[in-house]
Amino acid sequence: MSLGPAGASLNPDQAENFEDMEKQFAVKAVQHMTTYWAILEKMKGSQLRLTKMDDEIYEHFQRDFPGFDPTETINEDEMKSKEGKERWRNFMMVYEKKIDDYNFGTMLRANPKFELGEKETIFAMRMQFYAIEIARNRQGLNDWIYEQAQK
């Protein structure tokens, strides 16, 4: 599918069905989220590796976002502000040729203390998901999911 040259206006009469594309994206994002949750139910997050580059991603995340507290609720407004987007874009671009689908949209729990739910999740890019979930896993913040599933 081509939308035409950059900056060209989109003619809605000639556009493909973007509503179907949005639905397909939503299905993929929910599948990713529920698959990750199912993994956390079977294995402690503190023992899980999300990528082959977890160590590098974690160290980079700590350097670029030293004030980020993985135990707290993510401030979505701050994350998606002009400055926040720029910081994240710079962080993510390092992985452009290293992590598949590094900029693919996905769902992320806003707070590690809560289960999955519409009000508990936010839209994020795959590298944001990796950075934040790796940090949470390193601190054992997702281990409760495994422990709860074993009861």
PDB file of C-alpha atoms in Angstrom:
ATOM      1  CA  MET A   1       0.000   0.000   0.000  1.00  0.00           C
ATOM      2  CA  SER A   2       1.325   3.427  -0.857  1.00  0.00           C
ATOM      3  CA  LEU A   3       0.090   6.659   0.565  1.00  0.00           C
ATOM      4  CA  GLY A   4       1.926   8.629  -2.081  1.00  0.00           C
ATOM      5  CA  PRO A   5       4.865  10.988  -1.731  1.00  0.00           C
ATOM      6  CA  ALA A   6       5.637  12.482   1.659  1.00  0.00           C
ATOM      7  CA  GLY A   7       3.578  15.581   2.258  1.00  0.00           C
ATOM      8  CA  ALA A   8       0.974  14.649  -0.346  1.00  0.00           C
ATOM      9  CA  SER A   9      -2.627  14.946   0.754  1.00  0.00           C
ATOM     10  CA  LEU A  10      -4.550  11.735   1.264  1.00  0.00           C
ATOM     11  CA  ASN A  11      -7.675  11.339  -0.835  1.00  0.00           C
ATOM     12  CA  PRO A  12     -10.200   9.446   1.347  1.00  0.00           C
ATOM     13  CA  ASP A  13     -12.020   8.152  -1.741  1.00  0.00           C
ATOM     14  CA  GLN A  14      -8.845   6.406  -2.907  1.00  0.00           C
ATOM     15  CA  ALA A  15      -7.538   5.310   0.491  1.00  0.00           C
ATOM     16  CA  GLU A  16      -7.653   1.693   1.538  1.00  0.00           C
ATOM     17  CA  ASN A  17      -9.660   0.764   4.600  1.00  0.00           C
ATOM     18  CA  PHE A  18      -7.581   2.211   7.437  1.00  0.00           C
ATOM     19  CA  GLU A  19     -10.187   1.113   9.979  1.00  0.00           C
ATOM     20  CA  ASP A  20      -9.338  -2.526   9.163  1.00  0.00           C
ATOM     21  CA  MET A  21      -5.629  -1.721   9.519  1.00  0.00           C
ATOM     22  CA  GLU A  22      -6.262  -0.157  12.933  1.00  0.00           C
ATOM     23  CA  LYS A  23      -8.188  -3.242  14.034  1.00  0.00           C
ATOM     24  CA  GLN A  24      -5.369  -5.509  12.851  1.00  0.00           C
ATOM     25  CA  PHE A  25      -2.863  -3.396  14.763  1.00  0.00           C
ATOM     26  CA  ALA A  26      -5.016  -3.535  17.897  1.00  0.00           C
ATOM     27  CA  VAL A  27      -5.236  -7.327  17.639  1.00  0.00           C
ATOM     28  CA  LYS A  28      -1.429  -7.597  17.335  1.00  0.00           C
ATOM     29  CA  ALA A  29      -0.864  -5.270  20.296  1.00  0.00           C
ATOM     30  CA  VAL A  30      -3.292  -7.208  22.492  1.00  0.00           C
ATOM     31  CA  GLN A  31      -1.730 -10.526  21.409  1.00  0.00           C
ATOM     32  CA  HIS A  32       1.723  -9.233  22.370  1.00  0.00           C
ATOM     33  CA  MET A  33       0.438  -8.027  25.731  1.00  0.00           C
ATOM     34  CA  THR A  34      -1.398 -11.258  26.591  1.00  0.00           C
ATOM     35  CA  THR A  35       1.518 -13.432  25.431  1.00  0.00           C
ATOM     36  CA  TYR A  36       3.895 -11.521  27.702  1.00  0.00           C
ATOM     37  CA  TRP A  37       1.464 -11.871  30.609  1.00  0.00           C
ATOM     38  CA  ALA A  38       1.198 -15.637  29.980  1.00  0.00           C
ATOM     39  CA  ILE A  39       5.003 -15.911  30.057  1.00  0.00           C
ATOM     40  CA  LEU A  40       5.122 -13.992  33.352  1.00  0.00           C
ATOM     41  CA  GLU A  41       2.619 -16.461  34.797  1.00  0.00           C
ATOM     42  CA  LYS A  42       4.939 -19.347  33.923  1.00  0.00           C
ATOM     43  CA  MET A  43       8.290 -17.777  34.818  1.00  0.00           C
ATOM     44  CA  LYS A  44       9.437 -15.134  37.272  1.00  0.00           C
ATOM     45  CA  GLY A  45      10.156 -11.889  35.469  1.00  0.00           C
ATOM     46  CA  SER A  46      13.434 -11.627  37.371  1.00  0.00           C
ATOM     47  CA  GLN A  47      14.600 -14.778  35.532  1.00  0.00           C
ATOM     48  CA  LEU A  48      13.320 -13.725  32.104  1.00  0.00           C
ATOM     49  CA  ARG A  49      15.270 -12.293  29.193  1.00  0.00           C
ATOM     50  CA  LEU A  50      13.163 -10.371  26.670  1.00  0.00           C
ATOM     51  CA  THR A  51      15.944  -9.920  24.096  1.00  0.00           C
ATOM     52  CA  LYS A  52      19.535 -10.962  23.500  1.00  0.00           C
ATOM     53  CA  MET A  53      20.444  -7.368  24.352  1.00  0.00           C
ATOM     54  CA  ASP A  54      18.723  -7.024  27.747  1.00  0.00           C
ATOM     55  CA  ASP A  55      21.928  -6.010  29.550  1.00  0.00           C
ATOM     56  CA  GLU A  56      22.776  -3.318  27.006  1.00  0.00           C
ATOM     57  CA  ILE A  57      19.200  -2.009  26.899  1.00  0.00           C
ATOM     58  CA  TYR A  58      19.012  -1.887  30.705  1.00  0.00           C
ATOM     59  CA  GLU A  59      22.315  -0.021  31.076  1.00  0.00           C
ATOM     60  CA  HIS A  60      21.402   2.393  28.284  1.00  0.00           C
ATOM     61  CA  PHE A  61      17.969   3.002  29.822  1.00  0.00           C
ATOM     62  CA  GLN A  62      19.512   3.754  33.215  1.00  0.00           C
ATOM     63  CA  ARG A  63      21.956   6.215  31.610  1.00  0.00           C
ATOM     64  CA  ASP A  64      19.372   8.026  29.476  1.00  0.00           C
ATOM     65  CA  PHE A  65      16.531   7.985  32.028  1.00  0.00           C
ATOM     66  CA  PRO A  66      18.266   8.132  35.426  1.00  0.00           C
ATOM     67  CA  GLY A  67      15.167   9.497  37.187  1.00  0.00           C
ATOM     68  CA  PHE A  68      12.839   6.776  35.931  1.00  0.00           C
ATOM     69  CA  ASP A  69      11.411   4.740  38.810  1.00  0.00           C
ATOM     70  CA  PRO A  70      10.033   1.422  37.523  1.00  0.00           C
ATOM     71  CA  THR A  71       8.002   0.957  40.728  1.00  0.00           C
ATOM     72  CA  GLU A  72       5.890   4.045  40.002  1.00  0.00           C
ATOM     73  CA  THR A  73       3.045   4.696  37.576  1.00  0.00           C
ATOM     74  CA  ILE A  74       4.318   5.969  34.245  1.00  0.00           C
ATOM     75  CA  ASN A  75       3.483   9.599  33.622  1.00  0.00           C
ATOM     76  CA  GLU A  76       2.038   9.204  30.137  1.00  0.00           C
ATOM     77  CA  ASP A  77       1.752  12.956  29.590  1.00  0.00           C
ATOM     78  CA  GLU A  78       5.446  13.391  30.348  1.00  0.00           C
ATOM     79  CA  MET A  79       6.386  10.400  28.216  1.00  0.00           C
ATOM     80  CA  LYS A  80       4.412  11.723  25.254  1.00  0.00           C
ATOM     81  CA  SER A  81       5.295  15.402  25.647  1.00  0.00           C
ATOM     82  CA  LYS A  82       7.461  17.026  22.976  1.00  0.00           C
ATOM     83  CA  GLU A  83      10.550  16.642  25.180  1.00  0.00           C
ATOM     84  CA  GLY A  84       9.604  13.109  26.200  1.00  0.00           C
ATOM     85  CA  LYS A  85       9.090  12.017  22.611  1.00  0.00           C
ATOM     86  CA  GLU A  86      12.476  13.450  21.648  1.00  0.00           C
ATOM     87  CA  ARG A  87      14.254  11.652  24.515  1.00  0.00           C
ATOM     88  CA  TRP A  88      12.577   8.378  23.646  1.00  0.00           C
ATOM     89  CA  ARG A  89      13.211   8.802  19.916  1.00  0.00           C
ATOM     90  CA  ASN A  90      16.925   9.283  20.582  1.00  0.00           C
ATOM     91  CA  PHE A  91      16.950   6.221  22.842  1.00  0.00           C
ATOM     92  CA  MET A  92      15.054   4.037  20.386  1.00  0.00           C
ATOM     93  CA  MET A  93      17.028   4.947  17.268  1.00  0.00           C
ATOM     94  CA  VAL A  94      20.101   3.217  18.702  1.00  0.00           C
ATOM     95  CA  TYR A  95      18.215  -0.075  18.190  1.00  0.00           C
ATOM     96  CA  GLU A  96      16.915   0.604  14.691  1.00  0.00           C
ATOM     97  CA  LYS A  97      19.114  -2.061  13.090  1.00  0.00           C
ATOM     98  CA  LYS A  98      19.528  -4.207  16.216  1.00  0.00           C
ATOM     99  CA  ILE A  99      15.993  -5.026  17.436  1.00  0.00           C
ATOM    100  CA  ASP A 100      13.237  -6.226  15.121  1.00  0.00           C
ATOM    101  CA  ASP A 101      10.113  -4.076  15.256  1.00  0.00           C
ATOM    102  CA  TYR A 102      11.861  -1.657  17.650  1.00  0.00           C
ATOM    103  CA  ASN A 103       9.315   1.047  16.794  1.00  0.00           C
ATOM    104  CA  PHE A 104       6.226  -1.141  16.516  1.00  0.00           C
ATOM    105  CA  GLY A 105       3.363  -0.036  18.731  1.00  0.00           C
ATOM    106  CA  THR A 106       2.384  -2.183  21.682  1.00  0.00           C
ATOM    107  CA  MET A 107       0.642  -1.997  25.031  1.00  0.00           C
ATOM    108  CA  LEU A 108       2.461  -1.391  28.312  1.00  0.00           C
ATOM    109  CA  ARG A 109       1.141  -1.567  31.868  1.00  0.00           C
ATOM    110  CA  ALA A 110       1.344   1.903  33.372  1.00  0.00           C
ATOM    111  CA  ASN A 111       2.173   0.453  36.782  1.00  0.00           C
ATOM    112  CA  PRO A 112       3.831  -2.896  37.584  1.00  0.00           C
ATOM    113  CA  LYS A 113       1.526  -3.465  40.560  1.00  0.00           C
ATOM    114  CA  PHE A 114      -1.603  -3.879  38.428  1.00  0.00           C
ATOM    115  CA  GLU A 115      -2.970  -6.613  36.212  1.00  0.00           C
ATOM    116  CA  LEU A 116      -3.752  -6.052  32.562  1.00  0.00           C
ATOM    117  CA  GLY A 117      -6.770  -3.898  31.885  1.00  0.00           C
ATOM    118  CA  GLU A 118      -7.976  -1.109  29.650  1.00  0.00           C
ATOM    119  CA  LYS A 119      -7.358   1.574  32.285  1.00  0.00           C
ATOM    120  CA  GLU A 120      -4.041   0.068  33.388  1.00  0.00           C
ATOM    121  CA  THR A 121      -2.319   0.041  29.998  1.00  0.00           C
ATOM    122  CA  ILE A 122      -0.898   2.689  27.723  1.00  0.00           C
ATOM    123  CA  PHE A 123       0.222   2.690  24.116  1.00  0.00           C
ATOM    124  CA  ALA A 124       3.999   2.548  23.741  1.00  0.00           C
ATOM    125  CA  MET A 125       6.678   1.676  21.212  1.00  0.00           C
ATOM    126  CA  ARG A 126       8.325  -1.743  21.413  1.00  0.00           C
ATOM    127  CA  MET A 127      11.639  -0.293  22.684  1.00  0.00           C
ATOM    128  CA  GLN A 128       9.807   1.593  25.435  1.00  0.00           C
ATOM    129  CA  PHE A 129       8.159  -1.681  26.404  1.00  0.00           C
ATOM    130  CA  TYR A 130      11.508  -3.501  26.426  1.00  0.00           C
ATOM    131  CA  ALA A 131      13.343  -0.813  28.401  1.00  0.00           C
ATOM    132  CA  ILE A 132      10.646  -0.454  31.059  1.00  0.00           C
ATOM    133  CA  GLU A 133       9.805  -4.154  31.392  1.00  0.00           C
ATOM    134  CA  ILE A 134      13.484  -5.147  31.549  1.00  0.00           C
ATOM    135  CA  ALA A 135      13.945  -2.615  34.368  1.00  0.00           C
ATOM    136  CA  ARG A 136      10.858  -3.947  36.157  1.00  0.00           C
ATOM    137  CA  ASN A 137      12.032  -7.538  35.753  1.00  0.00           C
ATOM    138  CA  ARG A 138      15.532  -6.747  37.025  1.00  0.00           C
ATOM    139  CA  GLN A 139      13.967  -5.346  40.188  1.00  0.00           C
ATOM    140  CA  GLY A 140      11.640  -8.328  40.606  1.00  0.00           C
ATOM    141  CA  LEU A 141       8.559  -6.128  40.157  1.00  0.00           C
ATOM    142  CA  ASN A 142       6.788  -8.672  37.947  1.00  0.00           C
ATOM    143  CA  ASP A 143       7.521 -11.746  40.069  1.00  0.00           C
ATOM    144  CA  TRP A 144       4.153 -11.372  41.832  1.00  0.00           C
ATOM    145  CA  ILE A 145       2.429 -12.407  38.598  1.00  0.00           C
ATOM    146  CA  TYR A 146       4.171 -15.794  38.645  1.00  0.00           C
ATOM    147  CA  GLU A 147       3.575 -16.229  42.372  1.00  0.00           C
ATOM    148  CA  GLN A 148      -0.133 -15.412  41.992  1.00  0.00           C
ATOM    149  CA  ALA A 149      -0.499 -17.850  39.078  1.00  0.00           C
ATOM    150  CA  GLN A 150       1.012 -20.681  41.148  1.00  0.00           C
ATOM    151  CA  LYS A 151      -1.693 -20.477  43.849  1.00  0.00           C
TER     152      LYS A 151
END
